[in-house]
């Protein structure tokens, strides 16, 4: 099979690494990829949001499957674009239609979907500028802390949690009146604050049947002990010890199955990954958010735990034969730690030379924000690379990643030293 993978992050590095091992792969292209993805395929300078360019490339290179890494092309309708064009309709798109991707692209749509299908989630209200007064009244009926979410995609920055009512009222006004989040914030979801531990659960589906992938826990804050600003994710582990059989049975019966039934009932074309951002509140799962793609850095631990052929599985997704495909997992734990540019998630410098990439032997290095400069690899983003290791236990896996992290250096590099420590 000839495959085009869209995206450029650590998630796409892990997907490229795994797809490259498939016995049915003939060619792998990554658009645009990064300095690391070149190990597993050919990077192509394409913008995943330019569907005409993606189509032209796919036709020219006889691509049979396009695996979409990030959410934006999906929310913008890459599936719909290919499906509506007879010259490329045959090409398998791994990722949902824009209708399915709206589960991530619009928080109010996702909340209403959950309500329609009886899926546990925080109580909420939805408000636009015309309803600013009602929004403020609604806030006054809630207890601190106050959770405000911009409805649309806001690059992970659209959620604000505030401790005082006054701050919350001001923030709501700033988002709706001053358009703090632009178009994404024209609608705001106000939510009840839930207290518990978060975890990420993933399925891959052909729209009819689905397969559960290993669960993971992501560490979102920049600082140790979960302090400081939110980031894209600073590390991840899999499995998650508290996600035992009893808890995962609840996740399956109360969240996953009702969601899959809801998708079918509403008629969304959905062939791809679905990510459930969950919170465990006193042993009951609640949905914080849906994502229409794999997580980053969760992919860097979930995909390495799949033993069987990923491309065979994805072929099953596209041809509606997923139930006939086999999926196997390794019993080994996996941990990943992100190395980031100093200053991230605020301003940081790029273009630092990365040393030591080749001295890592018993871990996998999944590059994210990197670019090749002749023989050198330079930093090119906030999250630079993820170091993933296996272990008999999570502790072993973490030790291995931390050992290998000391071999890689670049100016102003930073990583959290406490990934997984809360679970040990
Ligand atoms: P989201 O972009 O929806 O994943 O939200 C970003 C982060 O905000 C989540 O990972 C949670 O840590 C936090 N968060 C979102 N919604 C809630 C909520 N209802 N209660 C508590 N924390 C929340
Ligand atoms: N790691 C969280 C996300 O990918 O959205």
JSON list of N, CA, C and O and ligand atoms in Angstrom, two decimals, residues 11 218 220 232-233 275 289 291 293-298, ligand 2:
[
{"chain": "A", "resi": 11, "resn": "UNK", "atom": "N", "xyz": [3.46, 12.84, 17.40]},
{"chain": "A", "resi": 11, "resn": "UNK", "atom": "CA", "xyz": [2.41, 11.85, 17.06]},
{"chain": "A", "resi": 11, "resn": "UNK", "atom": "C", "xyz": [2.67, 11.24, 15.68]},
{"chain": "A", "resi": 11, "resn": "UNK", "atom": "O", "xyz": [2.63, 10.03, 15.50]},
{"chain": "A", "resi": 218, "resn": "UNK", "atom": "N", "xyz": [-1.66, 11.62, 30.22]},
{"chain": "A", "resi": 218, "resn": "UNK", "atom": "CA", "xyz": [-0.86, 12.71, 29.66]},
{"chain": "A", "resi": 218, "resn": "UNK", "atom": "C", "xyz": [-0.56, 13.70, 30.79]},
{"chain": "A", "resi": 218, "resn": "UNK", "atom": "O", "xyz": [-1.36, 13.85, 31.70]},
{"chain": "A", "resi": 220, "resn": "UNK", "atom": "N", "xyz": [-0.06, 17.53, 31.30]},
{"chain": "A", "resi": 220, "resn": "UNK", "atom": "CA", "xyz": [-0.28, 18.71, 30.45]},
{"chain": "A", "resi": 220, "resn": "UNK", "atom": "C", "xyz": [0.44, 19.97, 30.91]},
{"chain": "A", "resi": 220, "resn": "UNK", "atom": "O", "xyz": [0.74, 20.84, 30.11]},
{"chain": "A", "resi": 232, "resn": "UNK", "atom": "N", "xyz": [0.92, 21.42, 25.20]},
{"chain": "A", "resi": 232, "resn": "UNK", "atom": "CA", "xyz": [0.36, 20.35, 24.37]},
{"chain": "A", "resi": 232, "resn": "UNK", "atom": "C", "xyz": [0.48, 19.01, 25.06]},
{"chain": "A", "resi": 232, "resn": "UNK", "atom": "O", "xyz": [-0.24, 18.07, 24.74]},
{"chain": "A", "resi": 233, "resn": "UNK", "atom": "N", "xyz": [1.38, 18.90, 26.02]},
{"chain": "A", "resi": 233, "resn": "UNK", "atom": "CA", "xyz": [1.62, 17.62, 26.72]},
{"chain": "A", "resi": 233, "resn": "UNK", "atom": "C", "xyz": [3.11, 17.42, 26.91]},
{"chain": "A", "resi": 233, "resn": "UNK", "atom": "O", "xyz": [3.89, 17.61, 25.98]},
{"chain": "A", "resi": 275, "resn": "UNK", "atom": "N", "xyz": [-10.70, 9.85, 20.35]},
{"chain": "A", "resi": 275, "resn": "UNK", "atom": "CA", "xyz": [-9.96, 10.03, 21.60]},
{"chain": "A", "resi": 275, "resn": "UNK", "atom": "C", "xyz": [-10.95, 10.57, 22.62]},
{"chain": "A", "resi": 275, "resn": "UNK", "atom": "O", "xyz": [-11.59, 11.59, 22.39]},
{"chain": "A", "resi": 289, "resn": "UNK", "atom": "N", "xyz": [-13.66, 15.92, 27.07]},
{"chain": "A", "resi": 289, "resn": "UNK", "atom": "CA", "xyz": [-13.68, 16.32, 25.67]},
{"chain": "A", "resi": 289, "resn": "UNK", "atom": "C", "xyz": [-13.52, 15.10, 24.77]},
{"chain": "A", "resi": 289, "resn": "UNK", "atom": "O", "xyz": [-13.03, 14.05, 25.20]},
{"chain": "A", "resi": 291, "resn": "UNK", "atom": "N", "xyz": [-11.71, 14.10, 21.02]},
{"chain": "A", "resi": 291, "resn": "UNK", "atom": "CA", "xyz": [-10.84, 14.56, 19.94]},
{"chain": "A", "resi": 291, "resn": "UNK", "atom": "C", "xyz": [-11.00, 13.57, 18.79]},
{"chain": "A", "resi": 291, "resn": "UNK", "atom": "O", "xyz": [-11.15, 12.37, 19.01]},
{"chain": "A", "resi": 293, "resn": "UNK", "atom": "N", "xyz": [-8.93, 12.44, 16.65]},
{"chain": "A", "resi": 293, "resn": "UNK", "atom": "CA", "xyz": [-7.58, 12.04, 16.22]},
{"chain": "A", "resi": 293, "resn": "UNK", "atom": "C", "xyz": [-6.90, 11.40, 17.42]},
{"chain": "A", "resi": 293, "resn": "UNK", "atom": "O", "xyz": [-7.46, 11.38, 18.50]},
{"chain": "A", "resi": 294, "resn": "UNK", "atom": "N", "xyz": [-5.67, 10.96, 17.24]},
{"chain": "A", "resi": 294, "resn": "UNK", "atom": "CA", "xyz": [-4.90, 10.46, 18.37]},
{"chain": "A", "resi": 294, "resn": "UNK", "atom": "C", "xyz": [-4.33, 11.64, 19.16]},
{"chain": "A", "resi": 294, "resn": "UNK", "atom": "O", "xyz": [-4.25, 12.75, 18.66]},
{"chain": "A", "resi": 295, "resn": "UNK", "atom": "N", "xyz": [-3.94, 11.39, 20.39]},
{"chain": "A", "resi": 295, "resn": "UNK", "atom": "CA", "xyz": [-3.35, 12.43, 21.23]},
{"chain": "A", "resi": 295, "resn": "UNK", "atom": "C", "xyz": [-1.86, 12.54, 21.01]},
{"chain": "A", "resi": 295, "resn": "UNK", "atom": "O", "xyz": [-1.21, 11.62, 20.52]},
{"chain": "A", "resi": 296, "resn": "UNK", "atom": "N", "xyz": [-1.32, 13.68, 21.39]},
{"chain": "A", "resi": 296, "resn": "UNK", "atom": "CA", "xyz": [0.13, 13.88, 21.33]},
{"chain": "A", "resi": 296, "resn": "UNK", "atom": "C", "xyz": [0.52, 14.50, 22.68]},
{"chain": "A", "resi": 296, "resn": "UNK", "atom": "O", "xyz": [0.03, 15.59, 22.98]},
{"chain": "A", "resi": 297, "resn": "UNK", "atom": "N", "xyz": [1.26, 13.83, 23.54]},
{"chain": "A", "resi": 297, "resn": "UNK", "atom": "CA", "xyz": [2.17, 12.72, 23.32]},
{"chain": "A", "resi": 297, "resn": "UNK", "atom": "C", "xyz": [1.61, 11.30, 23.59]},
{"chain": "A", "resi": 297, "resn": "UNK", "atom": "O", "xyz": [2.39, 10.35, 23.61]},
{"chain": "A", "resi": 298, "resn": "UNK", "atom": "N", "xyz": [0.30, 11.14, 23.76]},
{"chain": "A", "resi": 298, "resn": "UNK", "atom": "CA", "xyz": [-0.20, 9.80, 24.07]},
{"chain": "A", "resi": 298, "resn": "UNK", "atom": "C", "xyz": [0.17, 8.78, 22.97]},
{"chain": "A", "resi": 298, "resn": "UNK", "atom": "O", "xyz": [0.47, 7.63, 23.26]},
{"chain": "B", "resi": 2, "resn": "LIG", "atom": "N1", "xyz": [-2.36, 15.32, 24.66]},
{"chain": "B", "resi": 2, "resn": "LIG", "atom": "C1", "xyz": [-3.62, 15.90, 24.48]},
{"chain": "B", "resi": 2, "resn": "LIG", "atom": "C2", "xyz": [-4.01, 16.10, 23.09]},
{"chain": "B", "resi": 2, "resn": "LIG", "atom": "O1", "xyz": [-3.42, 15.58, 22.17]},
{"chain": "B", "resi": 2, "resn": "LIG", "atom": "O2", "xyz": [-5.00, 16.80, 22.87]}
]
